[in-house]
Short mmCIF file of C-alpha atoms and ligand atoms in Angstrom, two decimals:
data_model
loop_
_atom_site.label_atom_id
_atom_site.label_comp_id
_atom_site.label_asym_id
_atom_site.label_seq_id
_atom_site.Cartn_x
_atom_site.Cartn_y
_atom_site.Cartn_z
CA MET N 1 233.82 64.31 166.42
CA LYS N 2 237.69 65.86 166.34
CA LYS N 3 240.28 63.10 165.34
CA GLU N 4 242.19 64.85 168.45
CA VAL N 5 241.86 66.01 171.52
CA LYS N 6 244.53 68.07 173.15
CA VAL N 7 244.56 68.08 177.03
CA VAL N 8 246.14 70.21 179.33
CA VAL N 9 247.25 68.79 182.31
CA THR N 10 248.94 71.00 185.46
CA GLY N 11 250.58 69.78 188.57
CA ALA N 12 252.16 67.47 185.58
CA ALA N 13 254.73 66.57 187.76
CA GLY N 14 253.07 65.54 191.22
CA GLN N 15 251.87 62.30 192.02
CA ILE N 16 248.12 62.79 190.78
CA GLY N 17 249.77 63.80 187.97
CA TYR N 18 252.35 60.84 187.49
CA SER N 19 249.28 57.99 188.36
CA LEU N 20 246.76 60.63 185.60
CA ILE N 21 248.75 61.47 182.70
CA PRO N 22 249.99 57.65 181.05
CA ARG N 23 246.07 56.91 181.91
CA LEU N 24 244.80 59.77 179.00
CA VAL N 25 246.29 58.35 176.15
CA ASP N 26 246.38 54.49 176.63
CA GLY N 27 243.14 54.39 174.17
CA ASN N 28 240.39 54.03 177.25
CA ILE N 29 239.48 57.28 177.74
CA PHE N 30 239.01 59.06 174.47
CA GLY N 31 239.06 55.70 171.97
CA ASP N 32 240.70 56.09 169.69
CA ARG N 33 241.58 59.94 168.97
CA VAL N 34 245.29 60.88 169.05
CA VAL N 35 245.69 62.98 173.07
CA ASN N 36 248.07 65.55 172.53
CA LEU N 37 249.59 66.83 175.98
CA SER N 38 250.54 70.52 177.07
CA LEU N 39 251.76 69.88 180.71
CA VAL N 40 252.81 72.20 183.08
CA GLU N 41 254.32 73.17 186.13
CA ILE N 42 255.56 75.18 188.52
CA PRO N 43 259.03 77.14 186.77
CA GLN N 44 261.22 75.68 189.76
CA VAL N 45 259.74 72.29 188.70
CA VAL N 46 259.09 72.37 184.82
CA SER N 47 262.23 70.63 183.75
CA LYS N 48 261.40 66.95 185.65
CA LEU N 49 258.42 66.85 183.21
CA GLU N 50 261.37 66.13 180.39
CA GLY N 51 261.73 62.67 182.31
CA LEU N 52 257.89 62.03 181.90
CA ALA N 53 257.62 62.60 178.40
CA MET N 54 260.36 60.18 177.74
CA GLU N 55 259.28 57.83 179.71
CA LEU N 56 255.69 58.30 177.56
CA ASP N 57 257.39 57.77 175.02
CA ASP N 58 258.96 54.61 176.06
CA SER N 59 255.40 53.39 176.45
CA ASN N 60 254.57 52.90 172.99
CA PHE N 61 250.77 54.44 173.36
CA PRO N 62 249.18 54.04 170.18
CA ASN N 63 247.27 57.18 170.88
CA LEU N 64 250.20 59.12 171.74
CA GLY N 65 250.42 62.67 169.97
CA SER N 66 252.53 65.62 170.96
CA ILE N 67 253.73 66.11 174.07
CA ASN N 68 254.73 69.81 174.99
CA TYR N 69 255.80 71.32 178.46
CA THR N 70 255.95 74.68 179.75
CA ASP N 71 255.83 77.31 182.71
CA LYS N 72 253.59 79.69 180.63
CA PHE N 73 249.54 78.15 180.78
CA ALA N 74 248.92 80.57 178.71
CA ASP N 75 250.90 78.77 175.84
CA ALA N 76 249.90 75.75 176.61
CA SER N 77 246.02 76.24 176.88
CA LYS N 78 246.12 77.24 173.01
CA ASP N 79 242.72 75.62 171.51
CA ALA N 80 242.75 72.97 173.72
CA ASP N 81 239.15 70.79 174.49
CA TRP N 82 240.45 69.48 178.66
CA PHE N 83 242.20 71.68 180.93
CA LEU N 84 242.89 69.12 184.02
CA LEU N 85 243.93 71.32 186.83
CA VAL N 86 245.73 69.76 189.38
CA GLY N 87 248.55 71.70 190.47
CA SER N 88 247.76 73.55 193.70
CA ILE N 89 249.95 74.98 196.23
CA PRO N 90 249.18 73.01 198.98
CA ARG N 91 248.26 73.94 203.01
CA GLY N 92 251.54 73.76 205.06
CA ILE N 93 253.99 74.64 203.01
CA VAL N 94 256.46 78.03 203.17
CA TYR N 95 255.20 80.12 200.93
CA ASN N 96 256.96 83.55 199.41
CA GLY N 97 258.64 83.51 203.11
CA LYS N 98 255.00 82.77 205.16
CA LYS N 99 253.81 79.35 205.96
CA ILE N 100 250.26 78.28 204.52
CA GLU N 101 248.24 76.94 207.20
CA GLU N 102 245.04 78.92 206.80
CA ARG N 103 242.43 78.01 204.43
CA SER N 104 242.14 81.84 203.94
CA ASP N 105 245.50 82.43 203.14
CA LEU N 106 245.25 79.16 200.64
CA LEU N 107 242.27 80.26 199.30
CA GLN N 108 243.95 83.78 198.75
CA ILE N 109 247.01 81.95 197.02
CA ASN N 110 245.76 79.21 194.81
CA GLY N 111 242.70 82.01 193.72
CA GLY N 112 245.23 84.54 192.63
CA ILE N 113 246.63 81.29 190.37
CA PHE N 114 242.99 80.38 189.45
CA VAL N 115 242.44 84.03 188.28
CA ASN N 116 245.13 84.11 185.67
CA GLN N 117 244.57 81.02 184.46
CA GLY N 118 240.38 81.18 183.94
CA LYS N 119 241.37 84.19 181.66
CA ALA N 120 243.72 81.91 179.68
CA ILE N 121 241.53 79.51 179.25
CA ALA N 122 238.50 81.66 178.09
CA LYS N 123 240.92 83.45 175.50
CA HIS N 124 242.65 80.54 174.36
CA GLY N 125 241.48 77.05 174.89
CA ASP N 126 238.66 76.10 172.65
CA GLU N 127 235.18 77.82 173.13
CA ASN N 128 233.79 74.61 174.05
CA ALA N 129 236.45 73.24 176.32
CA LYS N 130 235.78 71.33 179.32
CA VAL N 131 237.95 72.34 182.31
CA LEU N 132 238.06 70.08 185.68
CA VAL N 133 239.81 71.40 188.57
CA VAL N 134 241.49 69.25 191.20
CA GLY N 135 243.91 71.18 192.88
CA ASN N 136 241.83 72.22 195.92
CA PRO N 137 239.89 74.21 197.91
CA ALA N 138 238.57 72.82 194.02
CA ASN N 139 235.18 74.33 194.34
CA THR N 140 236.26 77.70 195.34
CA ASN N 141 239.42 77.82 192.66
CA ALA N 142 236.65 76.61 189.91
CA LEU N 143 234.29 79.77 191.09
CA ILE N 144 237.30 81.53 191.06
CA GLY N 145 239.01 80.54 187.27
CA LYS N 146 235.27 80.56 185.99
CA SER N 147 234.33 84.15 186.92
CA ALA N 148 237.95 85.08 185.63
CA GLY N 149 236.82 83.88 182.00
CA ASN N 150 233.46 83.24 182.13
CA ILE N 151 232.81 81.76 178.58
CA PRO N 152 229.65 80.32 178.44
CA SER N 153 230.35 77.67 176.37
CA GLN N 154 232.97 76.23 178.70
CA THR N 155 232.23 74.22 181.04
CA TRP N 156 233.82 74.08 184.93
CA MET N 157 233.65 71.69 186.98
CA ALA N 158 235.20 71.13 190.17
CA MET N 159 235.56 67.14 190.66
CA THR N 160 233.86 65.33 193.28
CA MET N 161 233.71 62.31 191.33
CA LEU N 162 236.83 60.60 193.89
CA ASP N 163 233.95 61.34 196.96
CA SER N 164 231.25 59.25 194.92
CA ASN N 165 233.62 56.47 194.14
CA ARG N 166 234.67 56.29 197.70
CA ALA N 167 231.02 56.14 198.78
CA LYS N 168 230.57 53.29 196.48
CA SER N 169 233.25 51.14 197.28
CA MET N 170 231.59 51.20 200.75
CA LEU N 171 228.38 50.29 200.16
CA ALA N 172 229.03 48.16 197.87
CA LYS N 173 231.18 46.28 200.28
CA LYS N 174 228.11 46.61 203.10
CA ILE N 175 226.12 44.67 200.33
CA SER N 176 228.07 42.33 198.88
CA ARG N 177 227.06 43.48 195.82
CA ASN N 178 229.87 44.87 192.34
CA ILE N 179 230.31 48.08 192.22
CA SER N 180 229.21 48.59 189.09
CA GLU N 181 226.15 48.12 190.14
CA ILE N 182 225.22 51.26 192.08
CA LYS N 183 223.83 53.43 189.83
CA LYS N 184 223.29 57.72 191.36
CA MET N 185 225.91 57.87 193.74
CA ILE N 186 225.58 62.07 194.15
CA ILE N 187 227.78 63.84 196.34
CA TRP N 188 226.17 67.46 197.07
CA GLY N 189 228.04 70.61 198.34
CA ASN N 190 231.12 71.21 198.76
CA HIS N 191 234.50 68.51 198.32
CA SER N 192 235.27 69.33 201.90
CA PRO N 193 234.08 67.10 205.30
CA THR N 194 230.78 68.80 204.70
CA MET N 195 229.97 67.38 201.41
CA TYR N 196 227.05 65.11 201.66
CA PRO N 197 227.18 61.48 200.12
CA ASP N 198 223.13 61.03 199.27
CA PHE N 199 222.42 57.26 199.93
CA GLU N 200 219.13 57.83 199.69
CA ASN N 201 218.82 58.32 195.64
CA ALA N 202 221.46 56.07 195.10
CA MET N 203 220.37 52.53 193.04
CA ILE N 204 221.07 49.05 192.41
CA ASN N 205 218.65 47.72 189.79
CA ASN N 206 215.55 50.08 190.37
CA GLU N 207 215.61 49.30 194.08
CA SER N 208 217.26 51.80 197.02
CA VAL N 209 220.33 51.63 198.28
CA ALA N 210 218.99 52.81 201.69
CA ASN N 211 216.54 49.92 201.64
CA LEU N 212 218.49 46.75 201.33
CA ILE N 213 221.33 48.44 203.49
CA ASN N 214 218.25 49.25 206.52
CA ASP N 215 220.56 50.14 209.11
CA ASN N 216 220.23 53.90 209.28
CA ASP N 217 222.95 53.68 212.78
CA TRP N 218 225.69 52.50 209.86
CA ILE N 219 224.58 54.76 207.99
CA THR N 220 225.34 58.04 209.60
CA SER N 221 227.59 56.96 212.34
CA GLU N 222 230.06 55.22 209.59
CA PHE N 223 229.21 55.92 206.24
CA ILE N 224 228.90 59.86 205.84
CA PRO N 225 231.40 60.74 208.56
CA ASN N 226 233.85 57.56 206.34
CA VAL N 227 233.07 58.96 203.09
CA GLN N 228 233.39 63.08 204.22
CA GLN N 229 236.74 62.41 206.07
CA ARG N 230 237.92 59.48 203.51
CA GLY N 231 241.02 62.18 202.11
CA LYS N 232 242.49 62.34 206.07
CA ALA N 233 242.20 58.46 206.07
CA VAL N 234 244.03 58.03 203.10
CA ILE N 235 246.96 60.60 204.27
CA ASP N 236 247.15 58.80 207.60
CA ALA N 237 248.23 55.99 206.87
CA ARG N 238 250.24 56.26 203.57
CA GLY N 239 251.47 59.74 205.07
CA ALA N 240 251.05 61.12 201.75
CA SER N 241 247.27 62.30 199.94
CA SER N 242 245.06 60.25 197.73
CA ALA N 243 246.90 59.72 194.49
CA THR N 244 245.72 56.62 192.53
CA SER N 245 242.60 56.44 192.87
CA ALA N 246 242.32 60.87 192.87
CA ALA N 247 244.36 60.01 189.63
CA LYS N 248 241.57 57.24 188.47
CA ALA N 249 239.04 60.07 189.57
CA ALA N 250 239.50 62.66 186.99
CA LEU N 251 239.58 60.10 183.68
CA ASP N 252 235.57 58.73 185.52
CA THR N 253 235.25 62.29 185.28
CA VAL N 254 236.52 62.56 181.93
CA LEU N 255 234.95 59.36 180.62
CA ALA N 256 231.55 60.96 181.85
CA CYS N 257 231.86 63.64 180.45
CA GLU N 258 232.89 61.98 177.15
CA ASN N 259 229.82 59.83 176.80
CA VAL N 260 226.20 60.05 176.54
CA THR N 261 224.89 59.26 180.59
CA PRO N 262 222.88 56.17 180.50
CA SER N 263 219.57 56.02 181.27
CA GLY N 264 219.01 55.39 185.19
CA ASP N 265 222.09 57.13 186.06
CA CYS N 266 224.42 60.42 186.95
CA PHE N 267 227.43 61.24 187.71
CA SER N 268 228.96 63.65 190.46
CA ALA N 269 230.94 66.66 190.33
CA ALA N 270 230.49 70.58 191.50
CA VAL N 271 229.40 72.71 188.86
CA TYR N 272 228.09 76.22 188.96
CA SER N 273 224.98 76.85 190.52
CA ASP N 274 221.66 78.28 188.97
CA GLY N 275 219.69 77.88 191.58
CA ALA N 276 218.46 73.96 191.13
CA TYR N 277 217.43 72.42 193.70
CA ASP N 278 217.30 75.82 196.10
CA VAL N 279 221.35 76.76 196.05
CA PRO N 280 222.30 79.53 195.78
CA GLU N 281 223.42 81.07 192.62
CA GLY N 282 227.39 81.74 191.97
CA ILE N 283 228.69 79.17 193.65
CA MET N 284 230.45 75.94 192.30
CA CYS N 285 228.33 73.03 194.34
CA GLY N 286 228.31 68.75 193.99
CA PHE N 287 225.01 68.50 191.43
CA PRO N 288 223.91 64.64 190.08
CA LEU N 289 224.92 65.74 186.29
CA MET N 290 224.95 64.09 182.87
CA THR N 291 225.81 63.95 179.67
CA THR N 292 223.66 64.49 176.95
CA PRO N 293 223.56 63.47 173.59
CA ASP N 294 225.07 66.66 172.08
CA GLY N 295 228.28 67.03 174.65
CA GLU N 296 226.06 69.19 176.93
CA ILE N 297 226.62 68.66 181.01
CA GLU N 298 223.52 69.52 182.08
CA ILE N 299 222.30 69.10 186.30
CA ILE N 300 219.31 66.20 186.83
CA ARG N 301 216.63 68.33 188.52
CA ASP N 302 213.54 66.00 189.07
CA LEU N 303 215.43 63.74 191.98
CA THR N 304 214.24 64.30 195.79
CA LEU N 305 215.58 65.47 198.66
CA SER N 306 214.72 64.28 202.49
CA ASP N 307 214.57 66.77 205.15
CA ASN N 308 217.55 65.52 206.51
CA ALA N 309 219.68 65.08 203.50
CA ARG N 310 218.44 68.87 203.05
CA SER N 311 219.40 70.16 206.17
CA ARG N 312 223.46 68.35 205.43
CA LEU N 313 223.20 69.78 201.90
CA ASN N 314 222.86 73.12 203.74
CA ILE N 315 225.81 73.39 205.37
CA SER N 316 227.96 72.24 202.38
CA VAL N 317 226.35 74.98 200.90
CA ASN N 318 226.91 77.64 203.91
CA GLU N 319 230.70 76.58 203.75
CA LEU N 320 230.75 77.29 200.12
CA LEU N 321 228.96 80.73 200.60
CA THR N 322 231.75 81.61 203.32
CA GLU N 323 234.99 80.73 201.11
CA LYS N 324 232.46 82.64 198.26
CA GLU N 325 232.98 85.48 200.99
CA ALA N 326 236.72 85.27 201.27
CA VAL N 327 237.37 85.34 197.37
CA LYS N 328 235.51 88.00 196.88
CA ASP N 329 238.10 89.95 196.13
CA LEU N 330 238.98 87.58 193.13
CA LEU N 331 236.10 87.04 191.63
P1 NAX E 1 251.45 67.10 194.23
O1 NAX E 1 252.19 68.43 195.17
O2 NAX E 1 252.22 65.92 194.45
O3 NAX E 1 251.95 68.12 193.40
C1 NAX E 1 251.59 68.96 192.80
C2 NAX E 1 251.94 69.80 191.32
O4 NAX E 1 251.57 70.93 191.45
C3 NAX E 1 253.43 70.53 191.51
O5 NAX E 1 254.20 69.24 191.13
C4 NAX E 1 253.94 71.30 192.39
O6 NAX E 1 254.59 71.87 191.25
C5 NAX E 1 252.56 71.89 191.13
N1 NAX E 1 251.60 73.24 190.78
C6 NAX E 1 251.66 73.80 191.85
N2 NAX E 1 251.07 74.73 191.17
C7 NAX E 1 251.07 75.25 189.92
C8 NAX E 1 251.03 76.52 189.17
N3 NAX E 1 250.52 77.10 189.17
N4 NAX E 1 250.75 75.28 187.70
C9 NAX E 1 251.47 74.38 187.54
N5 NAX E 1 250.97 73.31 188.54
C10 NAX E 1 251.82 73.97 189.68
O7 NAX E 1 249.81 67.08 194.42
P2 NAX E 1 248.88 66.04 194.51
O8 NAX E 1 248.46 64.97 195.45
O9 NAX E 1 249.47 65.48 192.96
O10 NAX E 1 247.51 66.57 194.36
C11 NAX E 1 246.83 68.01 193.40
C12 NAX E 1 246.23 68.49 194.15
O11 NAX E 1 244.86 67.54 194.29
C13 NAX E 1 246.41 68.94 195.32
O12 NAX E 1 245.54 70.35 195.79
C14 NAX E 1 245.33 68.12 196.49
O13 NAX E 1 245.07 68.31 197.22
C15 NAX E 1 244.27 68.21 195.45
N6 NAX E 1 243.17 66.78 195.69
C16 NAX E 1 242.08 66.53 195.30
C17 NAX E 1 240.85 65.88 194.85
C18 NAX E 1 239.69 65.76 194.89
O14 NAX E 1 239.47 64.67 195.47
N7 NAX E 1 239.12 67.24 194.15
C19 NAX E 1 241.59 64.21 195.68
C20 NAX E 1 242.93 64.71 195.87
C21 NAX E 1 243.89 65.41 196.24
O15 NAX E 1 244.15 65.50 197.46
#
């Protein structure tokens, strides 16, 4: 294993970035390795990163290596091991004189950004680089980025860990168990309100969580919709989208990829579909994943989906196919 790790974070001056970046260098994610940070922002904002760099220095993190900040993604990408692509243009802002309200406009604008980032990662990133897309629409942004470069040894993912963490929290509260006991909490499909949080494969000590709950009404009328709509609920309550929990989920994803997955567990992220579970090839879909002893990220293929789960997954897959169609000129 390398003694140093280089991590690129885009959207570094945003609210997720502020919670995420210090925790990348606190020793909990990369252990003893020195963490070199390459922080990326748009030109209008990049100077603010000087303040963040000052705060990182002042925090006395023993594992903090170099800090660079730039508005040039390709420069930031050189030999990077990890890319946390948080930055994207949110819905509702005025961009090039037009208010961005439609999901299709959002897909196009962010898609253009992810084409360039995908090319730069393929050209300049480490050949085994891992890429986690957080910026929405995360699955389709990741598909665009991966398609632009397409280096098979680099791993592209879109984040669904926050949805998985939210689901675990709701299940643990319902059955008064500690959250750490819940294993195999899989999010299938798109990171959107069509996602399917799979309560049927979730386990506690080899017991099915679904059996322990034994309350189908709660599952269908509270658990599934509340996981699917949790992002909106946080926005309604806080007046801003999830930030510290999103940062924690990004860190949890990195940690899951950096460590061999314990037997009997898996982690959630969207990866490129190769036809597993009959999901059409060529979309970024949420699957159950494991990290192998040689550091590969693989889909766990031996789980069972009930008819109900399958029909919910199909809805999300169809949404991903529609999104793919909307950006086909970028692929
Ligand atoms: P903020 O608006 O606070 O920050 C985003 C930052 O990205 C801004 O500083 C902006 O200047 C920068 N940026 C935009 N385009 C960029 C580019 N091309 N290169 C570099 N930087 C760029 O948003 P924040 O709350 O931090 O959220 C960031 C993204 O995460 C949003 O797209 C949001 O929708 C998404 N989320 C995804 C989640 C997930 O589970 N996948 C959950 C949380 C969050 O909603």
